[in-house]
mmCIF file of C-alpha atoms in Angstrom:
data_model
loop_
_atom_site.group_PDB
_atom_site.id
_atom_site.type_symbol
_atom_site.label_atom_id
_atom_site.label_comp_id
_atom_site.label_asym_id
_atom_site.label_seq_id
_atom_site.Cartn_x
_atom_site.Cartn_y
_atom_site.Cartn_z
ATOM 1 C CA MET Y 26 49.935 63.260 -155.638
ATOM 2 C CA SER Y 27 49.532 66.988 -156.296
ATOM 3 C CA PHE Y 28 47.658 68.817 -153.019
ATOM 4 C CA TYR Y 29 44.524 70.987 -154.852
ATOM 5 C CA ALA Y 30 44.693 69.490 -158.432
ATOM 6 C CA GLU Y 31 44.155 65.753 -159.343
ATOM 7 C CA PRO Y 32 41.318 64.122 -158.729
ATOM 8 C CA ALA Y 33 43.064 61.785 -156.205
ATOM 9 C CA PHE Y 34 43.267 63.850 -153.963
ATOM 10 C CA PHE Y 35 39.593 65.368 -153.189
ATOM 11 C CA LEU Y 36 38.729 62.039 -152.874
ATOM 12 C CA LEU Y 37 40.866 61.105 -149.936
ATOM 13 C CA LEU Y 38 39.720 64.611 -148.314
ATOM 14 C CA VAL Y 39 36.246 62.513 -148.763
ATOM 15 C CA PRO Y 40 37.222 59.634 -145.740
ATOM 16 C CA ILE Y 41 39.623 62.455 -144.046
ATOM 17 C CA VAL Y 42 36.986 64.877 -143.072
ATOM 18 C CA GLY Y 43 33.890 62.324 -142.617
ATOM 19 C CA ILE Y 44 36.083 60.568 -139.567
ATOM 20 C CA ALA Y 45 37.302 63.772 -138.040
ATOM 21 C CA ALA Y 46 33.523 64.934 -138.612
ATOM 22 C CA VAL Y 47 33.262 61.951 -136.783
ATOM 23 C CA LEU Y 48 35.174 62.371 -134.171
ATOM 24 C CA GLY Y 49 34.668 66.442 -133.405
ATOM 25 C CA ILE Y 50 31.120 65.537 -132.805
ATOM 26 C CA CYS Y 51 31.324 63.076 -130.524
ATOM 27 C CA GLU Y 52 33.796 65.341 -128.701
ATOM 28 C CA LYS Y 53 37.021 63.187 -129.459
ATOM 29 C CA PRO Y 54 40.426 65.110 -129.671
ATOM 30 C CA LEU Y 55 41.335 65.342 -133.386
ATOM 31 C CA ALA Y 56 44.876 66.482 -132.901
ATOM 32 C CA ARG Y 57 46.413 63.413 -133.271
ATOM 33 C CA TYR Y 58 44.228 61.561 -135.991
ATOM 34 C CA GLY Y 59 44.746 65.328 -137.713
ATOM 35 C CA CYS Y 60 48.666 64.273 -137.754
ATOM 36 C CA ALA Y 61 47.877 61.174 -138.584
ATOM 37 C CA ALA Y 62 46.344 62.577 -141.575
ATOM 38 C CA SER Y 63 48.584 64.753 -142.331
ATOM 39 C CA ILE Y 64 51.743 62.302 -142.673
ATOM 40 C CA VAL Y 65 49.676 60.087 -144.383
ATOM 41 C CA MET Y 66 49.260 62.418 -146.607
ATOM 42 C CA LEU Y 67 52.666 63.895 -146.638
ATOM 43 C CA LEU Y 68 54.341 60.613 -147.729
ATOM 44 C CA LEU Y 69 51.806 60.371 -151.095
ATOM 45 C CA LEU Y 70 52.981 64.261 -152.041
ATOM 46 C CA PHE Y 71 56.046 62.429 -151.960
ATOM 47 C CA SER Y 72 55.872 59.633 -153.563
ATOM 48 C CA ARG Y 73 56.690 60.797 -156.658
ATOM 49 C CA SER Y 74 60.369 61.559 -155.360
ATOM 50 C CA LEU Y 75 61.849 59.305 -152.330
ATOM 51 C CA ASP Y 76 65.123 62.123 -152.313
ATOM 52 C CA SER Y 77 61.882 64.351 -151.509
ATOM 53 C CA LEU Y 78 60.865 62.722 -148.971
ATOM 54 C CA ALA Y 79 64.664 62.207 -147.599
ATOM 55 C CA PHE Y 80 65.470 65.483 -147.584
ATOM 56 C CA PHE Y 81 61.876 66.558 -146.056
ATOM 57 C CA VAL Y 82 62.700 63.798 -143.168
ATOM 58 C CA GLY Y 83 66.097 64.902 -142.451
ATOM 59 C CA TYR Y 84 64.785 68.565 -142.797
ATOM 60 C CA LEU Y 85 62.359 67.357 -139.865
ATOM 61 C CA ALA Y 86 65.149 65.868 -137.749
ATOM 62 C CA TYR Y 87 67.722 69.232 -138.231
ATOM 63 C CA SER Y 88 64.926 71.879 -137.374
ATOM 64 C CA PHE Y 89 63.777 69.400 -134.108
ATOM 65 C CA ALA Y 90 67.656 69.614 -132.937
ATOM 66 C CA LEU Y 91 67.261 73.164 -133.310
ATOM 67 C CA THR Y 92 64.895 73.524 -131.577
ATOM 68 C CA ARG Y 93 65.702 71.860 -129.188
ATOM 69 C CA TYR Y 94 68.915 73.560 -128.645
ATOM 70 C CA VAL Y 95 67.818 76.818 -129.591
ATOM 71 C CA THR Y 96 65.082 75.783 -126.082
ATOM 72 C CA ARG Y 97 67.661 74.765 -123.434
ATOM 73 C CA LEU Y 98 70.223 77.759 -124.245
ATOM 74 C CA PHE Y 99 67.167 80.294 -122.738
ATOM 75 C CA THR Y 100 66.411 78.067 -120.727
ATOM 76 C CA GLU Y 101 69.113 77.395 -118.489
ATOM 77 C CA GLU Y 102 70.727 80.878 -119.480
ATOM 78 C CA ARG Y 103 73.766 79.618 -121.232
ATOM 79 C CA PRO Y 104 76.550 81.937 -121.117
ATOM 80 C CA GLY Y 105 76.486 83.323 -124.812
ATOM 81 C CA ARG Y 106 73.127 82.427 -125.886
ATOM 82 C CA ILE Y 107 72.736 85.535 -128.437
ATOM 83 C CA ALA Y 108 74.999 84.433 -130.603
ATOM 84 C CA ARG Y 109 75.096 80.656 -130.233
ATOM 85 C CA TYR Y 110 71.285 82.077 -130.594
ATOM 86 C CA ARG Y 111 71.765 83.919 -134.312
ATOM 87 C CA VAL Y 112 73.802 81.201 -135.450
ATOM 88 C CA ALA Y 113 71.290 78.694 -134.802
ATOM 89 C CA LEU Y 114 68.957 81.110 -136.844
ATOM 90 C CA ALA Y 115 71.773 81.331 -139.770
ATOM 91 C CA LEU Y 116 71.231 77.758 -139.854
ATOM 92 C CA GLN Y 117 67.972 77.226 -139.857
ATOM 93 C CA ILE Y 118 67.622 79.642 -143.275
ATOM 94 C CA ALA Y 119 70.874 78.023 -145.150
ATOM 95 C CA PRO Y 120 68.579 75.012 -146.229
ATOM 96 C CA LEU Y 121 65.795 77.534 -147.801
ATOM 97 C CA ALA Y 122 68.777 80.427 -148.614
ATOM 98 C CA VAL Y 123 71.160 76.652 -150.606
ATOM 99 C CA TYR Y 124 67.499 75.471 -152.268
ATOM 100 C CA LYS Y 125 66.623 78.927 -153.631
ATOM 101 C CA VAL Y 126 70.521 79.428 -155.438
ATOM 102 C CA GLY Y 127 71.018 75.725 -156.435
ATOM 103 C CA VAL Y 128 67.415 75.769 -158.251
ATOM 104 C CA VAL Y 129 68.710 78.905 -160.132
ATOM 105 C CA VAL Y 130 71.009 76.054 -162.293
ATOM 106 C CA GLN Y 131 68.898 73.125 -161.429
ATOM 107 C CA PRO Y 132 65.391 72.347 -160.801
ATOM 108 C CA ASP Y 133 65.699 69.193 -158.899
ATOM 109 C CA PHE Y 134 68.871 70.200 -156.494
ATOM 110 C CA LEU Y 135 68.399 69.462 -152.729
ATOM 111 C CA GLY Y 136 64.758 70.635 -151.338
ATOM 112 C CA PHE Y 137 61.343 69.396 -151.211
ATOM 113 C CA ILE Y 138 57.988 71.152 -152.525
ATOM 114 C CA GLY Y 139 56.266 73.034 -149.130
ATOM 115 C CA ILE Y 140 60.479 73.981 -148.177
ATOM 116 C CA SER Y 141 58.931 78.157 -148.331
ATOM 117 C CA TYR Y 142 56.899 77.738 -145.866
ATOM 118 C CA ILE Y 143 57.918 74.914 -143.407
ATOM 119 C CA THR Y 144 60.899 77.462 -143.050
ATOM 120 C CA PHE Y 145 58.769 79.981 -142.312
ATOM 121 C CA LYS Y 146 57.294 77.721 -139.119
ATOM 122 C CA THR Y 147 60.770 76.963 -138.151
ATOM 123 C CA ILE Y 148 62.201 80.071 -137.839
ATOM 124 C CA GLN Y 149 58.904 81.630 -136.089
ATOM 125 C CA VAL Y 150 59.359 79.421 -133.467
ATOM 126 C CA LEU Y 151 62.908 79.975 -132.853
ATOM 127 C CA ILE Y 152 62.745 83.704 -132.641
ATOM 128 C CA GLU Y 153 60.202 83.410 -130.732
ATOM 129 C CA THR Y 154 62.056 80.786 -128.091
ATOM 130 C CA ARG Y 155 64.350 83.237 -128.377
ATOM 131 C CA ASP Y 156 61.886 86.162 -127.202
ATOM 132 C CA GLY Y 157 60.532 83.968 -124.795
ATOM 133 C CA LEU Y 158 56.969 83.997 -126.169
ATOM 134 C CA ILE Y 159 57.962 79.833 -126.382
ATOM 135 C CA LYS Y 160 58.418 77.757 -123.614
ATOM 136 C CA ASP Y 161 58.834 74.193 -124.789
ATOM 137 C CA MET Y 162 56.202 72.456 -127.558
ATOM 138 C CA SER Y 163 56.205 69.550 -126.824
ATOM 139 C CA THR Y 164 57.986 66.633 -130.493
ATOM 140 C CA PHE Y 165 53.955 66.318 -130.993
ATOM 141 C CA GLU Y 166 52.894 69.438 -131.216
ATOM 142 C CA TYR Y 167 56.172 70.374 -133.080
ATOM 143 C CA LEU Y 168 55.960 67.401 -135.437
ATOM 144 C CA TYR Y 169 52.419 68.258 -136.046
ATOM 145 C CA PHE Y 170 52.965 72.200 -136.419
ATOM 146 C CA LEU Y 171 55.363 71.177 -139.230
ATOM 147 C CA VAL Y 172 53.565 68.525 -141.469
ATOM 148 C CA PHE Y 173 50.296 69.737 -141.359
ATOM 149 C CA PHE Y 174 49.591 68.555 -144.074
ATOM 150 C CA PRO Y 175 46.244 71.514 -145.659
ATOM 151 C CA SER Y 176 48.155 74.715 -145.714
ATOM 152 C CA PHE Y 177 51.834 72.441 -145.753
ATOM 153 C CA THR Y 178 52.454 73.732 -150.122
ATOM 154 C CA SER Y 179 50.922 76.774 -150.578
ATOM 155 C CA GLY Y 180 49.740 78.879 -147.372
ATOM 156 C CA PRO Y 181 49.017 80.375 -145.114
ATOM 157 C CA ILE Y 182 51.612 80.904 -143.122
ATOM 158 C CA LEU Y 183 50.314 79.646 -139.056
ATOM 159 C CA ARG Y 184 51.728 80.695 -136.145
ATOM 160 C CA SER Y 185 52.610 78.236 -133.434
ATOM 161 C CA ARG Y 186 51.251 79.637 -130.234
ATOM 162 C CA LYS Y 187 47.456 79.761 -131.728
ATOM 163 C CA PHE Y 188 47.978 76.538 -133.877
ATOM 164 C CA VAL Y 189 49.529 74.703 -130.502
ATOM 165 C CA LYS Y 190 45.943 76.425 -128.764
ATOM 166 C CA ASP Y 191 43.739 74.678 -131.262
ATOM 167 C CA MET Y 192 45.029 71.844 -131.509
ATOM 168 C CA ASN Y 193 44.749 71.117 -127.323
ATOM 169 C CA ALA Y 194 41.294 73.100 -127.440
ATOM 170 C CA THR Y 195 38.409 70.968 -126.095
ATOM 171 C CA ARG Y 196 35.248 71.760 -128.492
ATOM 172 C CA THR Y 197 32.129 70.865 -127.921
ATOM 173 C CA ARG Y 198 29.626 68.999 -130.648
ATOM 174 C CA ASP Y 199 28.357 72.837 -131.209
ATOM 175 C CA GLN Y 200 31.056 74.934 -130.939
ATOM 176 C CA TYR Y 201 32.433 71.555 -133.132
ATOM 177 C CA LEU Y 202 30.160 71.817 -136.704
ATOM 178 C CA GLU Y 203 29.927 75.288 -135.995
ATOM 179 C CA LEU Y 204 33.633 74.729 -137.088
ATOM 180 C CA LEU Y 205 32.956 72.771 -139.757
ATOM 181 C CA TYR Y 206 30.082 74.175 -141.223
ATOM 182 C CA ARG Y 207 32.571 77.507 -141.935
ATOM 183 C CA GLY Y 208 35.679 75.245 -142.917
ATOM 184 C CA ALA Y 209 32.591 73.718 -145.413
ATOM 185 C CA GLY Y 210 31.685 77.890 -147.305
ATOM 186 C CA TRP Y 211 35.687 77.807 -146.929
ATOM 187 C CA PHE Y 212 36.118 74.934 -148.795
ATOM 188 C CA ILE Y 213 33.116 75.661 -151.492
ATOM 189 C CA LEU Y 214 34.052 79.283 -152.372
ATOM 190 C CA GLY Y 215 37.999 78.234 -152.392
ATOM 191 C CA ALA Y 216 37.267 75.314 -154.897
ATOM 192 C CA VAL Y 217 34.729 77.843 -157.028
ATOM 193 C CA TYR Y 218 37.789 80.569 -157.119
ATOM 194 C CA LYS Y 219 40.127 77.945 -157.961
ATOM 195 C CA PHE Y 220 38.103 75.311 -160.632
ATOM 196 C CA VAL Y 221 35.845 78.430 -162.173
ATOM 197 C CA GLY Y 222 37.230 82.028 -161.795
ATOM 198 C CA ALA Y 223 41.223 80.828 -162.362
ATOM 199 C CA SER Y 224 40.449 78.679 -164.947
ATOM 200 C CA LEU Y 225 38.316 82.075 -167.273
ATOM 201 C CA ALA Y 226 40.936 83.976 -165.998
ATOM 202 C CA GLU Y 227 43.675 81.991 -167.679
ATOM 203 C CA TRP Y 228 41.454 81.461 -170.534
ATOM 204 C CA ALA Y 229 41.100 85.201 -170.724
ATOM 205 C CA MET Y 230 44.771 86.161 -170.568
ATOM 206 C CA TRP Y 231 45.758 84.075 -173.476
ATOM 207 C CA PHE Y 232 42.926 84.294 -175.852
ATOM 208 C CA LEU Y 233 42.452 87.624 -175.803
ATOM 209 C CA PRO Y 234 45.199 88.772 -176.816
ATOM 210 C CA SER Y 235 45.727 86.405 -180.004
ATOM 211 C CA VAL Y 236 42.736 88.199 -180.831
ATOM 212 C CA ILE Y 237 43.696 91.779 -180.495
ATOM 213 C CA GLY Y 238 46.469 91.330 -181.896
ATOM 214 C CA THR Y 239 50.331 92.804 -181.742
ATOM 215 C CA ASP Y 240 50.418 94.442 -185.259
ATOM 216 C CA THR Y 241 50.617 97.195 -184.686
ATOM 217 C CA LEU Y 242 51.262 100.042 -181.483
ATOM 218 C CA GLY Y 243 48.219 100.711 -180.475
ATOM 219 C CA THR Y 244 46.878 96.582 -180.384
ATOM 220 C CA ALA Y 245 50.270 95.584 -179.338
ATOM 221 C CA ILE Y 246 49.588 97.825 -176.190
ATOM 222 C CA ALA Y 247 46.277 96.250 -175.523
ATOM 223 C CA ALA Y 248 47.224 92.734 -175.640
ATOM 224 C CA ASN Y 249 49.571 93.362 -173.395
ATOM 225 C CA ILE Y 250 46.971 95.022 -170.683
ATOM 226 C CA VAL Y 251 44.472 92.781 -171.364
ATOM 227 C CA TYR Y 252 47.160 89.971 -170.750
ATOM 228 C CA ALA Y 253 48.467 91.457 -166.866
ATOM 229 C CA LEU Y 254 44.978 92.104 -166.226
ATOM 230 C CA GLY Y 255 44.329 88.357 -166.659
ATOM 231 C CA TYR Y 256 47.085 86.903 -164.951
ATOM 232 C CA THR Y 257 46.514 89.278 -162.097
ATOM 233 C CA PHE Y 258 42.988 87.625 -161.933
ATOM 234 C CA TYR Y 259 43.987 84.715 -162.173
ATOM 235 C CA LEU Y 260 46.829 84.779 -159.960
ATOM 236 C CA PHE Y 261 44.563 85.590 -157.543
ATOM 237 C CA PHE Y 262 41.320 83.177 -157.790
ATOM 238 C CA ASP Y 263 44.262 80.073 -157.561
ATOM 239 C CA PHE Y 264 45.736 81.540 -154.623
ATOM 240 C CA ALA Y 265 42.718 82.373 -153.254
ATOM 241 C CA GLY Y 266 41.353 79.356 -154.268
ATOM 242 C CA TYR Y 267 44.209 77.524 -152.310
ATOM 243 C CA SER Y 268 43.974 79.437 -149.634
ATOM 244 C CA HIS Y 269 40.384 79.526 -148.883
ATOM 245 C CA MET Y 270 40.273 75.112 -149.581
ATOM 246 C CA ALA Y 271 43.405 74.835 -146.849
ATOM 247 C CA VAL Y 272 41.196 77.051 -144.156
ATOM 248 C CA GLY Y 273 38.757 74.908 -144.923
ATOM 249 C CA LEU Y 274 40.159 71.807 -144.527
ATOM 250 C CA GLY Y 275 42.088 73.229 -141.399
ATOM 251 C CA PHE Y 276 38.351 73.540 -139.914
ATOM 252 C CA ALA Y 277 37.378 70.514 -140.245
ATOM 253 C CA LEU Y 278 40.489 69.117 -138.407
ATOM 254 C CA GLY Y 279 39.999 71.463 -135.257
ATOM 255 C CA ILE Y 280 42.417 74.398 -136.633
ATOM 256 C CA GLU Y 281 41.694 77.289 -137.129
ATOM 257 C CA VAL Y 282 43.581 77.988 -140.652
ATOM 258 C CA PRO Y 283 44.269 81.943 -140.921
ATOM 259 C CA ARG Y 284 42.409 83.892 -143.854
ATOM 260 C CA ASN Y 285 44.753 84.827 -146.477
ATOM 261 C CA PHE Y 286 43.174 87.417 -148.915
ATOM 262 C CA ARG Y 287 40.445 89.848 -147.862
ATOM 263 C CA SER Y 288 39.126 91.440 -150.832
ATOM 264 C CA PRO Y 289 42.791 93.096 -152.390
ATOM 265 C CA PHE Y 290 41.369 94.769 -155.215
ATOM 266 C CA ARG Y 291 39.392 96.869 -152.384
ATOM 267 C CA ALA Y 292 42.676 98.685 -151.576
ATOM 268 C CA ILE Y 293 42.727 102.483 -151.552
ATOM 269 C CA ASP Y 294 47.319 102.059 -150.857
ATOM 270 C CA ILE Y 295 49.520 99.732 -151.121
ATOM 271 C CA LYS Y 296 49.605 99.367 -147.499
ATOM 272 C CA ASP Y 297 45.773 98.870 -147.716
ATOM 273 C CA PHE Y 298 46.692 96.306 -150.448
ATOM 274 C CA TRP Y 299 49.285 94.081 -148.083
ATOM 275 C CA ASN Y 300 46.816 93.753 -145.727
ATOM 276 C CA ARG Y 301 44.643 92.162 -147.933
ATOM 277 C CA TRP Y 302 46.550 90.674 -149.999
ATOM 278 C CA HIS Y 303 48.470 86.914 -148.838
ATOM 279 C CA ILE Y 304 47.851 88.464 -145.552
ATOM 280 C CA THR Y 305 49.761 85.715 -143.819
ATOM 281 C CA LEU Y 306 53.225 86.546 -145.543
ATOM 282 C CA SER Y 307 52.947 90.076 -145.119
ATOM 283 C CA THR Y 308 51.977 90.071 -141.150
ATOM 284 C CA TRP Y 309 54.822 87.523 -140.997
ATOM 285 C CA LEU Y 310 57.510 89.774 -142.660
ATOM 286 C CA ARG Y 311 56.042 93.092 -140.326
ATOM 287 C CA ASP Y 312 56.792 91.182 -137.503
ATOM 288 C CA PHE Y 313 59.562 88.900 -138.006
ATOM 289 C CA VAL Y 314 61.947 91.101 -140.628
ATOM 290 C CA PHE Y 315 60.378 95.056 -140.903
ATOM 291 C CA MET Y 316 60.123 95.721 -137.314
ATOM 292 C CA ARG Y 317 63.255 94.446 -135.768
ATOM 293 C CA VAL Y 318 64.647 95.680 -138.984
ATOM 294 C CA VAL Y 319 63.321 99.149 -137.282
ATOM 295 C CA ARG Y 320 64.144 98.365 -134.329
ATOM 296 C CA ALA Y 321 67.820 97.438 -134.498
ATOM 297 C CA ILE Y 322 68.202 100.755 -136.542
ATOM 298 C CA ARG Y 323 66.823 102.798 -133.849
ATOM 299 C CA HIS Y 324 68.699 100.838 -130.967
ATOM 300 C CA ARG Y 325 72.113 101.275 -133.016
ATOM 301 C CA LYS Y 326 71.044 104.963 -133.692
ATOM 302 C CA LEU Y 327 71.926 104.686 -137.449
ATOM 303 C CA ILE Y 328 70.027 106.764 -138.469
ATOM 304 C CA SER Y 329 68.224 109.457 -136.464
ATOM 305 C CA SER Y 330 65.330 110.020 -138.653
ATOM 306 C CA ARG Y 331 62.080 107.791 -138.232
ATOM 307 C CA LEU Y 332 61.144 108.194 -142.065
ATOM 308 C CA LEU Y 333 64.177 106.806 -143.225
ATOM 309 C CA THR Y 334 64.152 104.156 -141.291
ATOM 310 C CA SER Y 335 60.780 103.286 -141.676
ATOM 311 C CA CYS Y 336 61.323 103.296 -145.355
ATOM 312 C CA LEU Y 337 64.783 101.380 -145.536
ATOM 313 C CA GLY Y 338 62.324 98.664 -143.090
ATOM 314 C CA TYR Y 339 60.160 98.418 -145.708
ATOM 315 C CA MET Y 340 63.085 97.865 -148.685
ATOM 316 C CA CYS Y 341 64.596 94.693 -146.463
ATOM 317 C CA ASN Y 342 61.138 93.884 -146.233
ATOM 318 C CA MET Y 343 60.406 93.679 -149.883
ATOM 319 C CA THR Y 344 63.372 93.052 -151.110
ATOM 320 C CA LEU Y 345 63.724 89.665 -148.958
ATOM 321 C CA MET Y 346 59.909 88.947 -149.962
ATOM 322 C CA GLY Y 347 61.046 88.788 -153.505
ATOM 323 C CA VAL Y 348 64.084 86.648 -152.905
ATOM 324 C CA TRP Y 349 62.098 84.460 -151.177
ATOM 325 C CA HIS Y 350 59.665 84.195 -154.241
ATOM 326 C CA GLY Y 351 63.328 82.689 -155.996
ATOM 327 C CA LEU Y 352 66.543 84.367 -157.238
ATOM 328 C CA THR Y 353 65.533 85.851 -160.763
ATOM 329 C CA VAL Y 354 64.820 88.838 -161.702
ATOM 330 C CA ASP Y 355 61.752 89.029 -161.728
ATOM 331 C CA TYR Y 356 61.180 87.827 -158.281
ATOM 332 C CA LEU Y 357 64.054 90.825 -157.283
ATOM 333 C CA ALA Y 358 62.709 92.744 -159.878
ATOM 334 C CA TYR Y 359 58.833 92.787 -157.859
ATOM 335 C CA GLY Y 360 60.397 92.891 -154.820
ATOM 336 C CA ILE Y 361 61.535 96.095 -154.508
ATOM 337 C CA TYR Y 362 59.037 97.769 -156.761
ATOM 338 C CA HIS Y 363 56.651 96.804 -154.038
ATOM 339 C CA GLY Y 364 59.668 98.070 -151.509
ATOM 340 C CA LEU Y 365 59.619 101.275 -153.509
ATOM 341 C CA LEU Y 366 56.150 101.379 -153.659
ATOM 342 C CA LEU Y 367 55.609 101.182 -149.407
ATOM 343 C CA ALA Y 368 58.553 104.104 -148.725
ATOM 344 C CA GLY Y 369 56.787 106.057 -151.747
ATOM 345 C CA CYS Y 370 52.976 106.071 -149.028
ATOM 346 C CA GLU Y 371 54.771 106.086 -145.679
ATOM 347 C CA LEU Y 372 56.520 109.681 -147.328
ATOM 348 C CA ILE Y 373 53.423 110.665 -148.905
ATOM 349 C CA GLU Y 374 51.532 109.776 -145.837
ATOM 350 C CA ARG Y 375 53.511 111.631 -143.469
ATOM 351 C CA LYS Y 376 55.300 114.938 -145.097
ATOM 352 C CA TRP Y 377 52.348 115.839 -147.767
ATOM 353 C CA GLY Y 378 49.632 118.148 -146.477
ATOM 354 C CA PHE Y 379 47.319 117.606 -149.334
ATOM 355 C CA TYR Y 380 46.878 114.074 -148.561
ATOM 356 C CA LYS Y 381 46.446 114.525 -145.133
ATOM 357 C CA LYS Y 382 43.553 117.178 -145.791
ATOM 358 C CA HIS Y 383 42.092 115.505 -148.291
ATOM 359 C CA LYS Y 384 42.537 111.654 -147.515
ATOM 360 C CA CYS Y 385 38.875 110.734 -146.199
ATOM 361 C CA ASP Y 386 37.450 112.634 -149.075
ATOM 362 C CA ARG Y 387 35.459 110.320 -151.320
ATOM 363 C CA VAL Y 388 36.823 111.798 -154.658
ATOM 364 C CA PHE Y 389 40.463 111.572 -153.430
ATOM 365 C CA ARG Y 390 40.028 107.792 -151.973
ATOM 366 C CA ILE Y 391 38.584 106.836 -155.600
ATOM 367 C CA CYS Y 392 41.858 108.900 -156.926
ATOM 368 C CA SER Y 393 44.087 106.312 -154.573
ATOM 369 C CA TRP Y 394 42.431 103.309 -155.852
ATOM 370 C CA ALA Y 395 42.818 103.848 -159.510
ATOM 371 C CA VAL Y 396 46.751 104.145 -158.865
ATOM 372 C CA THR Y 397 46.981 101.758 -156.327
ATOM 373 C CA MET Y 398 45.385 98.774 -158.738
ATOM 374 C CA VAL Y 399 47.360 100.422 -161.419
ATOM 375 C CA ALA Y 400 50.443 99.932 -159.191
ATOM 376 C CA VAL Y 401 49.343 96.552 -158.025
ATOM 377 C CA ILE Y 402 48.573 95.094 -162.123
ATOM 378 C CA PHE Y 403 51.806 96.844 -163.150
ATOM 379 C CA GLY Y 404 53.734 94.906 -160.011
ATOM 380 C CA PHE Y 405 52.323 91.227 -160.993
ATOM 381 C CA ALA Y 406 53.117 92.039 -164.516
ATOM 382 C CA LEU Y 407 56.971 92.626 -163.198
ATOM 383 C CA PHE Y 408 56.144 89.447 -160.880
ATOM 384 C CA SER Y 409 55.038 87.226 -164.367
ATOM 385 C CA GLY Y 410 57.905 87.978 -166.094
ATOM 386 C CA GLN Y 411 55.555 90.500 -168.855
ATOM 387 C CA VAL Y 412 57.757 93.173 -168.408
ATOM 388 C CA LEU Y 413 60.975 92.028 -169.099
ATOM 389 C CA HIS Y 414 60.104 88.442 -170.502
ATOM 390 C CA ASN Y 415 57.156 89.479 -172.892
ATOM 391 C CA PRO Y 416 54.921 86.585 -173.945
ATOM 392 C CA LEU Y 417 53.229 88.204 -176.369
ATOM 393 C CA ALA Y 418 56.060 89.585 -178.573
#
């Protein structure tokens, strides 16, 4: 069974949400029920592949052992704990790295659907345990955090401290009803995005270029532009649809899943775009990659220029984002491309006098928006393989 795609999934949501609603309205705790429902849904998700189920269960046990080890390192202040923590962090990243490398040559290599998103969760717990932000998580809290099914396969990316706070919250009937109503709105919007918006965009992506044709240079350029636009809107409606439905389901289970998209096509520069597109990914990378790269460079005094340091941080950030999507030329090019865009945006904001003088002007903002949209659409053409492997050729 596939999440957010097959009719069986949506039919199962009726009793799952119905029971959650009864419990919430009766002011009963939802955590144990939500965890049990998540485990059942994940068993159904992996029911077609026992190998994937075995890898997933093994990953849970492996991650739990590493988390407990790092927790003991810092609660007991063991000698050499920083070096040991770094080894544990590398071991936590290793399964995803092995999977990403292996899947290039063998599609069903060691791994399971959702390994990319669950790895973000496990890494975050280790890092914040090392930073002293997480003192301890119970076995149940950690398990529920990892298996929470609404965001398991496609995000949004959850943060453990907010998740634990929500799962342990005591809500009144009125508070839960407000959450449930909001969740219903998010879920309906997500369904419309995915099954109407994404379907229409996908149809346009393939049908319109075939009507235009590629017989001449002009029609070939027009067909490729239409295809790129169609793919951009298909990706948005499909991904935002998944994310909005996950937000809605999370609310029904008492978990305030963070919003993942906020009008990305209104962005006036590339930084603004990444504050609106796949928000939980960009903020995760900001907090756990960009800030730490910049801090390490400054602490070790490797580069004296703050501007160059920030640009290098953006390049590391977005290249890693490309690698996370997959070890293909298209994804790597997409990550490097956005790293260069963000570095260029940083350079313009700090050094270009014309920008500082006119950044609030209406005409300048309109031109900046237009340039940003062209850059974003070209980036998605890289991401989809259109640039390097033209499907219309």
